[in-house]
mmCIF file with all atom_site columns, C-alpha atoms in Angstrom:
data_model
loop_
_atom_site.group_PDB
_atom_site.id
_atom_site.type_symbol
_atom_site.label_atom_id
_atom_site.label_alt_id
_atom_site.label_comp_id
_atom_site.label_asym_id
_atom_site.label_entity_id
_atom_site.label_seq_id
_atom_site.pdbx_PDB_ins_code
_atom_site.Cartn_x
_atom_site.Cartn_y
_atom_site.Cartn_z
_atom_site.occupancy
_atom_site.B_iso_or_equiv
_atom_site.pdbx_formal_charge
_atom_site.auth_seq_id
_atom_site.auth_comp_id
_atom_site.auth_asym_id
_atom_site.auth_atom_id
_atom_site.pdbx_PDB_model_num
ATOM 1   C CA . MET A 1 1   ? 98.393  124.707 79.149  1.00 68.00 ? 1   MET A CA 1
ATOM 2   C CA . MET A 1 2   ? 100.956 122.790 81.218  1.00 64.00 ? 2   MET A CA 1
ATOM 3   C CA . THR A 1 3   ? 102.466 126.067 82.439  1.00 66.00 ? 3   THR A CA 1
ATOM 4   C CA . ARG A 1 4   ? 99.021  127.250 83.548  1.00 65.00 ? 4   ARG A CA 1
ATOM 5   C CA . ALA A 1 5   ? 98.367  123.928 85.274  1.00 64.00 ? 5   ALA A CA 1
ATOM 6   C CA . VAL A 1 6   ? 101.656 124.196 87.169  1.00 63.00 ? 6   VAL A CA 1
ATOM 7   C CA . THR A 1 7   ? 100.851 127.789 88.152  1.00 61.00 ? 7   THR A CA 1
ATOM 8   C CA . VAL A 1 8   ? 97.406  126.807 89.424  1.00 64.00 ? 8   VAL A CA 1
ATOM 9   C CA . ALA A 1 9   ? 98.857  123.881 91.384  1.00 65.00 ? 9   ALA A CA 1
ATOM 10  C CA . GLN A 1 10  ? 101.455 126.142 93.004  1.00 66.00 ? 10  GLN A CA 1
ATOM 11  C CA . GLY A 1 11  ? 98.678  128.429 94.267  1.00 75.00 ? 11  GLY A CA 1
ATOM 12  C CA . MET A 1 12  ? 96.670  125.578 95.732  1.00 85.00 ? 12  MET A CA 1
ATOM 13  C CA . ALA A 1 13  ? 96.487  124.964 99.430  1.00 89.00 ? 13  ALA A CA 1
ATOM 14  C CA . PHE A 1 14  ? 98.104  121.701 100.517 1.00 92.00 ? 14  PHE A CA 1
ATOM 15  C CA . ARG A 1 15  ? 94.792  120.386 101.767 1.00 93.00 ? 15  ARG A CA 1
ATOM 16  C CA . GLU A 1 16  ? 93.115  121.117 98.439  1.00 94.00 ? 16  GLU A CA 1
ATOM 17  C CA . LYS A 1 17  ? 95.814  119.131 96.636  1.00 94.00 ? 17  LYS A CA 1
ATOM 18  C CA . ARG A 1 18  ? 95.345  116.323 99.137  1.00 95.00 ? 18  ARG A CA 1
ATOM 19  C CA . ALA A 1 19  ? 91.605  116.320 98.399  1.00 96.00 ? 19  ALA A CA 1
ATOM 20  C CA . TRP A 1 20  ? 92.309  116.082 94.658  1.00 96.00 ? 20  TRP A CA 1
ATOM 21  C CA . VAL A 1 21  ? 94.574  113.077 95.275  1.00 96.00 ? 21  VAL A CA 1
ATOM 22  C CA . ALA A 1 22  ? 91.953  111.398 97.479  1.00 97.00 ? 22  ALA A CA 1
ATOM 23  C CA . LEU A 1 23  ? 89.194  112.033 94.931  1.00 97.00 ? 23  LEU A CA 1
ATOM 24  C CA . ALA A 1 24  ? 91.321  110.734 92.055  1.00 96.00 ? 24  ALA A CA 1
ATOM 25  C CA . ALA A 1 25  ? 92.351  107.632 94.027  1.00 96.00 ? 25  ALA A CA 1
ATOM 26  C CA . SER A 1 26  ? 88.701  106.944 94.917  1.00 97.00 ? 26  SER A CA 1
ATOM 27  C CA . ALA A 1 27  ? 87.606  107.260 91.307  1.00 96.00 ? 27  ALA A CA 1
ATOM 28  C CA . LEU A 1 28  ? 90.477  105.098 90.027  1.00 96.00 ? 28  LEU A CA 1
ATOM 29  C CA . VAL A 1 29  ? 89.794  102.300 92.492  1.00 96.00 ? 29  VAL A CA 1
ATOM 30  C CA . TYR A 1 30  ? 86.112  102.307 93.328  1.00 96.00 ? 30  TYR A CA 1
ATOM 31  C CA . ILE A 1 31  ? 84.514  103.078 89.954  1.00 95.00 ? 31  ILE A CA 1
ATOM 32  C CA . PRO A 1 32  ? 86.018  99.928  88.393  1.00 94.00 ? 32  PRO A CA 1
ATOM 33  C CA . PHE A 1 33  ? 85.242  97.971  91.560  1.00 95.00 ? 33  PHE A CA 1
ATOM 34  C CA . PHE A 1 34  ? 81.552  98.810  91.680  1.00 94.00 ? 34  PHE A CA 1
ATOM 35  C CA . ALA A 1 35  ? 81.269  98.467  87.918  1.00 93.00 ? 35  ALA A CA 1
ATOM 36  C CA . THR A 1 36  ? 82.648  94.915  87.906  1.00 92.00 ? 36  THR A CA 1
ATOM 37  C CA . VAL A 1 37  ? 81.729  93.307  91.240  1.00 90.00 ? 37  VAL A CA 1
ATOM 38  C CA . PRO A 1 38  ? 78.939  90.762  90.778  1.00 85.00 ? 38  PRO A CA 1
ATOM 39  C CA . GLN A 1 39  ? 75.517  91.975  91.891  1.00 84.00 ? 39  GLN A CA 1
ATOM 40  C CA . THR A 1 40  ? 73.901  88.545  91.912  1.00 85.00 ? 40  THR A CA 1
ATOM 41  C CA . PRO A 1 41  ? 72.812  87.044  95.257  1.00 86.00 ? 41  PRO A CA 1
ATOM 42  C CA . ILE A 1 42  ? 75.480  85.362  97.363  1.00 84.00 ? 42  ILE A CA 1
ATOM 43  C CA . ASP A 1 43  ? 75.850  81.618  96.763  1.00 84.00 ? 43  ASP A CA 1
ATOM 44  C CA . ASP A 1 44  ? 77.466  80.662  100.065 1.00 87.00 ? 44  ASP A CA 1
ATOM 45  C CA . ALA A 1 45  ? 79.796  81.905  102.806 1.00 88.00 ? 45  ALA A CA 1
ATOM 46  C CA . ALA A 1 46  ? 82.868  81.447  100.638 1.00 91.00 ? 46  ALA A CA 1
ATOM 47  C CA . ASP A 1 47  ? 81.307  83.576  97.919  1.00 90.00 ? 47  ASP A CA 1
ATOM 48  C CA . LEU A 1 48  ? 80.517  86.309  100.463 1.00 88.00 ? 48  LEU A CA 1
ATOM 49  C CA . LEU A 1 49  ? 84.058  86.261  101.847 1.00 91.00 ? 49  LEU A CA 1
ATOM 50  C CA . GLN A 1 50  ? 85.468  86.467  98.336  1.00 91.00 ? 50  GLN A CA 1
ATOM 51  C CA . ARG A 1 51  ? 83.373  89.497  97.431  1.00 91.00 ? 51  ARG A CA 1
ATOM 52  C CA . LEU A 1 52  ? 84.136  91.251  100.706 1.00 91.00 ? 52  LEU A CA 1
ATOM 53  C CA . GLY A 1 53  ? 87.777  90.394  100.120 1.00 93.00 ? 53  GLY A CA 1
ATOM 54  C CA . TRP A 1 54  ? 87.624  92.209  96.795  1.00 93.00 ? 54  TRP A CA 1
ATOM 55  C CA . PHE A 1 55  ? 86.296  95.285  98.567  1.00 93.00 ? 55  PHE A CA 1
ATOM 56  C CA . ALA A 1 56  ? 89.024  95.011  101.197 1.00 95.00 ? 56  ALA A CA 1
ATOM 57  C CA . GLY A 1 57  ? 91.587  94.754  98.414  1.00 95.00 ? 57  GLY A CA 1
ATOM 58  C CA . ALA A 1 58  ? 90.130  97.767  96.654  1.00 95.00 ? 58  ALA A CA 1
ATOM 59  C CA . THR A 1 59  ? 90.261  99.744  99.906  1.00 96.00 ? 59  THR A CA 1
ATOM 60  C CA . LEU A 1 60  ? 93.865  98.722  100.491 1.00 97.00 ? 60  LEU A CA 1
ATOM 61  C CA . GLY A 1 61  ? 94.685  99.804  96.961  1.00 96.00 ? 61  GLY A CA 1
ATOM 62  C CA . TRP A 1 62  ? 92.959  103.123 97.578  1.00 96.00 ? 62  TRP A CA 1
ATOM 63  C CA . GLY A 1 63  ? 94.941  103.579 100.794 1.00 96.00 ? 63  GLY A CA 1
ATOM 64  C CA . LEU A 1 64  ? 98.177  102.811 98.992  1.00 97.00 ? 64  LEU A CA 1
ATOM 65  C CA . LEU A 1 65  ? 97.457  105.248 96.157  1.00 96.00 ? 65  LEU A CA 1
ATOM 66  C CA . LEU A 1 66  ? 96.442  107.912 98.674  1.00 96.00 ? 66  LEU A CA 1
ATOM 67  C CA . GLY A 1 67  ? 99.526  107.324 100.809 1.00 96.00 ? 67  GLY A CA 1
ATOM 68  C CA . ILE A 1 68  ? 101.900 107.538 97.858  1.00 96.00 ? 68  ILE A CA 1
ATOM 69  C CA . GLY A 1 69  ? 100.113 110.580 96.443  1.00 95.00 ? 69  GLY A CA 1
ATOM 70  C CA . VAL A 1 70  ? 100.117 112.488 99.727  1.00 94.00 ? 70  VAL A CA 1
ATOM 71  C CA . ALA A 1 71  ? 103.752 111.555 100.381 1.00 95.00 ? 71  ALA A CA 1
ATOM 72  C CA . CYS A 1 72  ? 104.703 112.971 96.965  1.00 94.00 ? 72  CYS A CA 1
ATOM 73  C CA . LEU A 1 73  ? 102.697 116.115 97.689  1.00 92.00 ? 73  LEU A CA 1
ATOM 74  C CA . ALA A 1 74  ? 104.330 116.544 101.091 1.00 91.00 ? 74  ALA A CA 1
ATOM 75  C CA . TRP A 1 75  ? 107.771 116.115 99.536  1.00 91.00 ? 75  TRP A CA 1
ATOM 76  C CA . GLN A 1 76  ? 107.043 118.821 96.962  1.00 89.00 ? 76  GLN A CA 1
ATOM 77  C CA . THR A 1 77  ? 105.324 121.244 99.338  1.00 88.00 ? 77  THR A CA 1
ATOM 78  C CA . PRO A 1 78  ? 107.395 123.604 101.514 1.00 85.00 ? 78  PRO A CA 1
ATOM 79  C CA . ARG A 1 79  ? 106.922 123.030 105.240 1.00 82.00 ? 79  ARG A CA 1
ATOM 80  C CA . PRO A 1 80  ? 105.133 126.371 105.907 1.00 77.00 ? 80  PRO A CA 1
ATOM 81  C CA . ASP A 1 81  ? 102.475 125.426 103.345 1.00 78.00 ? 81  ASP A CA 1
ATOM 82  C CA . ARG A 1 82  ? 101.941 122.146 105.185 1.00 80.00 ? 82  ARG A CA 1
ATOM 83  C CA . ALA A 1 83  ? 101.428 123.881 108.506 1.00 78.00 ? 83  ALA A CA 1
ATOM 84  C CA . ARG A 1 84  ? 98.640  123.044 110.926 1.00 86.00 ? 84  ARG A CA 1
ATOM 85  C CA . PRO A 1 85  ? 95.223  123.800 109.435 1.00 92.00 ? 85  PRO A CA 1
ATOM 86  C CA . ASP A 1 86  ? 94.251  127.440 109.839 1.00 92.00 ? 86  ASP A CA 1
ATOM 87  C CA . GLU A 1 87  ? 90.721  128.796 110.279 1.00 94.00 ? 87  GLU A CA 1
ATOM 88  C CA . ARG A 1 88  ? 89.907  128.608 106.558 1.00 95.00 ? 88  ARG A CA 1
ATOM 89  C CA . ASP A 1 89  ? 91.051  124.982 106.372 1.00 94.00 ? 89  ASP A CA 1
ATOM 90  C CA . ARG A 1 90  ? 88.952  124.114 109.420 1.00 95.00 ? 90  ARG A CA 1
ATOM 91  C CA . ALA A 1 91  ? 85.893  125.979 108.078 1.00 95.00 ? 91  ALA A CA 1
ATOM 92  C CA . ILE A 1 92  ? 86.123  124.142 104.768 1.00 96.00 ? 92  ILE A CA 1
ATOM 93  C CA . ASP A 1 93  ? 86.557  120.794 106.553 1.00 95.00 ? 93  ASP A CA 1
ATOM 94  C CA . ARG A 1 94  ? 83.464  121.479 108.640 1.00 96.00 ? 94  ARG A CA 1
ATOM 95  C CA . ARG A 1 95  ? 81.413  122.419 105.594 1.00 96.00 ? 95  ARG A CA 1
ATOM 96  C CA . ALA A 1 96  ? 82.508  119.324 103.665 1.00 97.00 ? 96  ALA A CA 1
ATOM 97  C CA . ALA A 1 97  ? 81.810  116.999 106.596 1.00 97.00 ? 97  ALA A CA 1
ATOM 98  C CA . SER A 1 98  ? 78.388  118.555 107.154 1.00 97.00 ? 98  SER A CA 1
ATOM 99  C CA . ILE A 1 99  ? 77.316  118.147 103.527 1.00 97.00 ? 99  ILE A CA 1
ATOM 100 C CA . ALA A 1 100 ? 78.738  114.617 103.316 1.00 97.00 ? 100 ALA A CA 1
ATOM 101 C CA . TYR A 1 101 ? 76.820  113.743 106.493 1.00 97.00 ? 101 TYR A CA 1
ATOM 102 C CA . TYR A 1 102 ? 73.494  114.696 104.913 1.00 97.00 ? 102 TYR A CA 1
ATOM 103 C CA . VAL A 1 103 ? 74.386  112.797 101.731 1.00 97.00 ? 103 VAL A CA 1
ATOM 104 C CA . MET A 1 104 ? 75.209  109.745 103.840 1.00 96.00 ? 104 MET A CA 1
ATOM 105 C CA . MET A 1 105 ? 71.962  110.045 105.830 1.00 96.00 ? 105 MET A CA 1
ATOM 106 C CA . THR A 1 106 ? 69.912  110.157 102.633 1.00 96.00 ? 106 THR A CA 1
ATOM 107 C CA . GLU A 1 107 ? 71.756  107.204 101.163 1.00 95.00 ? 107 GLU A CA 1
ATOM 108 C CA . MET A 1 108 ? 71.402  105.175 104.351 1.00 94.00 ? 108 MET A CA 1
ATOM 109 C CA . MET A 1 109 ? 67.661  105.800 104.434 1.00 94.00 ? 109 MET A CA 1
ATOM 110 C CA . LEU A 1 110 ? 67.520  104.336 100.954 1.00 93.00 ? 110 LEU A CA 1
ATOM 111 C CA . VAL A 1 111 ? 69.710  101.381 101.921 1.00 94.00 ? 111 VAL A CA 1
ATOM 112 C CA . GLY A 1 112 ? 68.138  100.662 105.279 1.00 93.00 ? 112 GLY A CA 1
ATOM 113 C CA . ILE A 1 113 ? 64.472  101.485 104.726 1.00 94.00 ? 113 ILE A CA 1
ATOM 114 C CA . VAL A 1 114 ? 63.617  101.270 101.037 1.00 92.00 ? 114 VAL A CA 1
ATOM 115 C CA . MET A 1 115 ? 65.876  98.541  99.655  1.00 91.00 ? 115 MET A CA 1
ATOM 116 C CA . PRO A 1 116 ? 65.048  95.761  102.162 1.00 91.00 ? 116 PRO A CA 1
ATOM 117 C CA . LEU A 1 117 ? 61.497  95.850  100.818 1.00 92.00 ? 117 LEU A CA 1
ATOM 118 C CA . SER A 1 118 ? 62.566  94.740  97.358  1.00 90.00 ? 118 SER A CA 1
ATOM 119 C CA . ASP A 1 119 ? 66.218  93.723  97.108  1.00 86.00 ? 119 ASP A CA 1
ATOM 120 C CA . HIS A 1 120 ? 68.395  90.826  98.280  1.00 82.00 ? 120 HIS A CA 1
ATOM 121 C CA . GLY A 1 121 ? 71.091  90.979  100.967 1.00 85.00 ? 121 GLY A CA 1
ATOM 122 C CA . TRP A 1 122 ? 74.223  91.344  98.828  1.00 90.00 ? 122 TRP A CA 1
ATOM 123 C CA . LYS A 1 123 ? 72.758  94.149  96.759  1.00 91.00 ? 123 LYS A CA 1
ATOM 124 C CA . ILE A 1 124 ? 71.847  95.997  99.967  1.00 93.00 ? 124 ILE A CA 1
ATOM 125 C CA . THR A 1 125 ? 75.369  95.445  101.354 1.00 91.00 ? 125 THR A CA 1
ATOM 126 C CA . LEU A 1 126 ? 76.952  96.590  98.097  1.00 92.00 ? 126 LEU A CA 1
ATOM 127 C CA . THR A 1 127 ? 74.766  99.685  97.985  1.00 94.00 ? 127 THR A CA 1
ATOM 128 C CA . GLY A 1 128 ? 75.718  100.429 101.580 1.00 94.00 ? 128 GLY A CA 1
ATOM 129 C CA . LEU A 1 129 ? 79.405  100.239 100.688 1.00 94.00 ? 129 LEU A CA 1
ATOM 130 C CA . LEU A 1 130 ? 78.762  102.431 97.656  1.00 95.00 ? 130 LEU A CA 1
ATOM 131 C CA . ALA A 1 131 ? 76.969  104.930 99.869  1.00 96.00 ? 131 ALA A CA 1
ATOM 132 C CA . ILE A 1 132 ? 79.990  105.250 102.157 1.00 96.00 ? 132 ILE A CA 1
ATOM 133 C CA . VAL A 1 133 ? 82.378  105.702 99.224  1.00 96.00 ? 133 VAL A CA 1
ATOM 134 C CA . ALA A 1 134 ? 80.041  108.183 97.532  1.00 96.00 ? 134 ALA A CA 1
ATOM 135 C CA . ALA A 1 135 ? 79.703  110.262 100.718 1.00 97.00 ? 135 ALA A CA 1
ATOM 136 C CA . GLU A 1 136 ? 83.491  110.414 101.019 1.00 97.00 ? 136 GLU A CA 1
ATOM 137 C CA . MET A 1 137 ? 83.829  111.479 97.389  1.00 97.00 ? 137 MET A CA 1
ATOM 138 C CA . VAL A 1 138 ? 81.234  114.192 98.004  1.00 97.00 ? 138 VAL A CA 1
ATOM 139 C CA . ARG A 1 139 ? 83.312  115.373 100.974 1.00 98.00 ? 139 ARG A CA 1
ATOM 140 C CA . TYR A 1 140 ? 86.465  115.634 98.824  1.00 97.00 ? 140 TYR A CA 1
ATOM 141 C CA . GLY A 1 141 ? 84.475  117.382 96.104  1.00 97.00 ? 141 GLY A CA 1
ATOM 142 C CA . VAL A 1 142 ? 83.106  119.972 98.522  1.00 97.00 ? 142 VAL A CA 1
ATOM 143 C CA . VAL A 1 143 ? 86.611  120.604 99.883  1.00 97.00 ? 143 VAL A CA 1
ATOM 144 C CA . ILE A 1 144 ? 87.908  121.193 96.360  1.00 97.00 ? 144 ILE A CA 1
ATOM 145 C CA . HIS A 1 145 ? 84.949  123.393 95.392  1.00 96.00 ? 145 HIS A CA 1
ATOM 146 C CA . SER A 1 146 ? 85.308  125.463 98.569  1.00 96.00 ? 146 SER A CA 1
ATOM 147 C CA . TYR A 1 147 ? 88.997  126.123 97.908  1.00 94.00 ? 147 TYR A CA 1
ATOM 148 C CA . ARG A 1 148 ? 88.485  126.806 94.193  1.00 93.00 ? 148 ARG A CA 1
ATOM 149 C CA . ARG A 1 149 ? 85.390  129.021 94.322  1.00 91.00 ? 149 ARG A CA 1
ATOM 150 C CA . GLY A 1 150 ? 85.835  130.393 97.823  1.00 89.00 ? 150 GLY A CA 1
ATOM 151 C CA . TRP A 1 151 ? 83.944  129.793 101.034 1.00 84.00 ? 151 TRP A CA 1
ATOM 152 C CA . HIS A 1 152 ? 83.259  132.505 103.550 1.00 81.00 ? 152 HIS A CA 1
ATOM 153 C CA . GLY A 1 153 ? 82.769  130.185 106.498 1.00 71.00 ? 153 GLY A CA 1
ATOM 154 C CA . MET D 2 1   ? 71.601  145.191 96.132  1.00 74.00 ? 1   MET D CA 1
ATOM 155 C CA . ALA D 2 2   ? 74.770  143.132 96.629  1.00 82.00 ? 2   ALA D CA 1
ATOM 156 C CA . GLU D 2 3   ? 76.734  143.629 99.820  1.00 87.00 ? 3   GLU D CA 1
ATOM 157 C CA . ARG D 2 4   ? 80.234  142.377 100.399 1.00 87.00 ? 4   ARG D CA 1
ATOM 158 C CA . ILE D 2 5   ? 83.424  142.900 102.333 1.00 90.00 ? 5   ILE D CA 1
ATOM 159 C CA . VAL D 2 6   ? 86.356  144.426 100.499 1.00 93.00 ? 6   VAL D CA 1
ATOM 160 C CA . ASN D 2 7   ? 89.866  144.811 101.865 1.00 96.00 ? 7   ASN D CA 1
ATOM 161 C CA . GLN D 2 8   ? 93.037  146.773 101.304 1.00 96.00 ? 8   GLN D CA 1
ATOM 162 C CA . ILE D 2 9   ? 95.415  144.016 102.354 1.00 97.00 ? 9   ILE D CA 1
ATOM 163 C CA . ARG D 2 10  ? 97.351  143.856 99.110  1.00 96.00 ? 10  ARG D CA 1
ATOM 164 C CA . THR D 2 11  ? 97.909  147.624 99.105  1.00 96.00 ? 11  THR D CA 1
ATOM 165 C CA . LEU D 2 12  ? 98.865  147.691 102.767 1.00 96.00 ? 12  LEU D CA 1
ATOM 166 C CA . ARG D 2 13  ? 101.319 144.827 102.239 1.00 96.00 ? 13  ARG D CA 1
ATOM 167 C CA . PHE D 2 14  ? 103.137 146.769 99.553  1.00 95.00 ? 14  PHE D CA 1
ATOM 168 C CA . LEU D 2 15  ? 103.149 149.882 101.707 1.00 95.00 ? 15  LEU D CA 1
ATOM 169 C CA . SER D 2 16  ? 104.610 147.879 104.589 1.00 94.00 ? 16  SER D CA 1
ATOM 170 C CA . GLY D 2 17  ? 107.957 147.301 102.957 1.00 93.00 ? 17  GLY D CA 1
ATOM 171 C CA . GLU D 2 18  ? 106.540 144.976 100.288 1.00 93.00 ? 18  GLU D CA 1
ATOM 172 C CA . MET D 2 19  ? 105.521 142.387 102.823 1.00 94.00 ? 19  MET D CA 1
ATOM 173 C CA . THR D 2 20  ? 104.823 139.048 101.167 1.00 95.00 ? 20  THR D CA 1
ATOM 174 C CA . GLN D 2 21  ? 101.669 137.018 101.660 1.00 95.00 ? 21  GLN D CA 1
ATOM 175 C CA . ALA D 2 22  ? 103.767 134.397 103.442 1.00 92.00 ? 22  ALA D CA 1
ATOM 176 C CA . GLU D 2 23  ? 105.210 136.975 105.843 1.00 94.00 ? 23  GLU D CA 1
ATOM 177 C CA . LEU D 2 24  ? 101.758 138.299 106.669 1.00 96.00 ? 24  LEU D CA 1
ATOM 178 C CA . GLY D 2 25  ? 100.530 134.739 107.090 1.00 94.00 ? 25  GLY D CA 1
ATOM 179 C CA . ASP D 2 26  ? 103.321 133.991 109.561 1.00 93.00 ? 26  ASP D CA 1
ATOM 180 C CA . ARG D 2 27  ? 102.395 137.069 111.601 1.00 94.00 ? 27  ARG D CA 1
ATOM 181 C CA . ILE D 2 28  ? 98.706  136.208 111.859 1.00 94.00 ? 28  ILE D CA 1
ATOM 182 C CA . GLY D 2 29  ? 98.892  132.411 111.998 1.00 92.00 ? 29  GLY D CA 1
ATOM 183 C CA . MET D 2 30  ? 97.555  131.627 108.554 1.00 93.00 ? 30  MET D CA 1
ATOM 184 C CA . THR D 2 31  ? 98.913  130.041 105.421 1.00 91.00 ? 31  THR D CA 1
ATOM 185 C CA . ARG D 2 32  ? 100.024 132.009 102.405 1.00 91.00 ? 32  ARG D CA 1
ATOM 186 C CA . GLN D 2 33  ? 97.133  130.563 100.414 1.00 92.00 ? 33  GLN D CA 1
ATOM 187 C CA . THR D 2 34  ? 94.580  131.737 102.980 1.00 94.00 ? 34  THR D CA 1
ATOM 188 C CA . VAL D 2 35  ? 96.021  135.259 102.868 1.00 95.00 ? 35  VAL D CA 1
ATOM 189 C CA . ALA D 2 36  ? 95.719  135.112 99.068  1.00 94.00 ? 36  ALA D CA 1
ATOM 190 C CA . ALA D 2 37  ? 92.113  133.925 99.365  1.00 94.00 ? 37  ALA D CA 1
ATOM 191 C CA . ILE D 2 38  ? 91.278  136.814 101.720 1.00 95.00 ? 38  ILE D CA 1
ATOM 192 C CA . GLU D 2 39  ? 92.846  139.332 99.317  1.00 95.00 ? 39  GLU D CA 1
ATOM 193 C CA . GLN D 2 40  ? 90.860  137.890 96.420  1.00 93.00 ? 40  GLN D CA 1
ATOM 194 C CA . GLY D 2 41  ? 87.612  137.981 98.388  1.00 91.00 ? 41  GLY D CA 1
ATOM 195 C CA . LYS D 2 42  ? 87.306  134.203 98.371  1.00 92.00 ? 42  LYS D CA 1
ATOM 196 C CA . TYR D 2 43  ? 87.339  133.966 102.157 1.00 94.00 ? 43  TYR D CA 1
ATOM 197 C CA . SER D 2 44  ? 86.090  136.252 104.919 1.00 93.00 ? 44  SER D CA 1
ATOM 198 C CA . PRO D 2 45  ? 88.356  136.000 107.964 1.00 95.00 ? 45  PRO D CA 1
ATOM 199 C CA . SER D 2 46  ? 86.985  135.654 111.462 1.00 94.00 ? 46  SER D CA 1
ATOM 200 C CA . LEU D 2 47  ? 86.760  138.768 113.591 1.00 95.00 ? 47  LEU D CA 1
ATOM 201 C CA . GLU D 2 48  ? 89.845  137.735 115.530 1.00 95.00 ? 48  GLU D CA 1
ATOM 202 C CA . ALA D 2 49  ? 91.821  137.138 112.350 1.00 95.00 ? 49  ALA D CA 1
ATOM 203 C CA . ALA D 2 50  ? 90.666  140.477 110.939 1.00 96.00 ? 50  ALA D CA 1
ATOM 204 C CA . PHE D 2 51  ? 91.918  142.249 114.074 1.00 97.00 ? 51  PHE D CA 1
ATOM 205 C CA . ARG D 2 52  ? 95.241  140.400 113.821 1.00 96.00 ? 52  ARG D CA 1
ATOM 206 C CA . ILE D 2 53  ? 95.628  141.530 110.214 1.00 97.00 ? 53  ILE D CA 1
ATOM 207 C CA . ALA D 2 54  ? 94.876  145.125 111.135 1.00 97.00 ? 54  ALA D CA 1
ATOM 208 C CA . GLN D 2 55  ? 97.333  144.900 114.036 1.00 96.00 ? 55  GLN D CA 1
ATOM 209 C CA . ALA D 2 56  ? 100.033 143.528 111.697 1.00 96.00 ? 56  ALA D CA 1
ATOM 210 C CA . PHE D 2 57  ? 99.701  146.700 109.601 1.00 96.00 ? 57  PHE D CA 1
ATOM 211 C CA . GLY D 2 58  ? 99.288  149.002 112.589 1.00 96.00 ? 58  GLY D CA 1
ATOM 212 C CA . LYS D 2 59  ? 95.974  150.246 111.195 1.00 96.00 ? 59  LYS D CA 1
ATOM 213 C CA . PRO D 2 60  ? 92.431  150.418 112.550 1.00 96.00 ? 60  PRO D CA 1
ATOM 214 C CA . LEU D 2 61  ? 90.135  147.645 111.369 1.00 96.00 ? 61  LEU D CA 1
ATOM 215 C CA . GLU D 2 62  ? 88.055  149.932 109.143 1.00 95.00 ? 62  GLU D CA 1
ATOM 216 C CA . ASP D 2 63  ? 91.167  150.969 107.222 1.00 96.00 ? 63  ASP D CA 1
ATOM 217 C CA . VAL D 2 64  ? 91.763  147.346 106.278 1.00 97.00 ? 64  VAL D CA 1
ATOM 218 C CA . PHE D 2 65  ? 88.217  146.013 105.743 1.00 96.00 ? 65  PHE D CA 1
ATOM 219 C CA . GLN D 2 66  ? 85.157  147.825 104.380 1.00 94.00 ? 66  GLN D CA 1
ATOM 220 C CA . TRP D 2 67  ? 81.536  146.755 103.997 1.00 92.00 ? 67  TRP D CA 1
ATOM 221 C CA . VAL D 2 68  ? 80.306  147.961 100.631 1.00 91.00 ? 68  VAL D CA 1
ATOM 222 C CA . THR D 2 69  ? 76.853  148.004 99.092  1.00 90.00 ? 69  THR D CA 1
ATOM 223 C CA . GLU D 2 70  ? 76.705  147.815 95.319  1.00 78.00 ? 70  GLU D CA 1
#
């Protein structure tokens, strides 16, 4: 099983591996964050700053994980395989961005139009942050799916 | 009725002095993995890229790519 995993990884495009790292880092950081951050209304300005600070910390942690992961990938990947994106890489990027855009639009309609009618400020802010993270995870997922299953542009 | 593009790239590579996917990729400006994806039918190259591939083998386009109806 490990041999097969290594073989599959060797056949992967660099940008697919990078998407896997980004998706894994997002899951590792943001799932625990959104599962544990308080959803109760904000008490005062200090409470708001503290909660936003947690999100900033989570994002920094995500950036660090991503940076280390991509650096390790780049170190292991021969330079030709890390070349400038070719037409398939660009086509897959476009597809992923397009789908993530529509996911984001749908989420933002929920956050900006539906939620203000029934929810308090912090919950709306938190859902907005979740929407951004979710759209990014969708983008990574589409990149991975397009490389794995094929995408004809 | 399913229609798809098939190609003879793998065969033509072997007939061209056992050219590797990486070597073909270098000639046409693509990565080795993209050449592999084209061979496996997971990616359809652009028209320009298809012409570059045919030129790399010194063959007409229709000898490299075929449109089949199954």
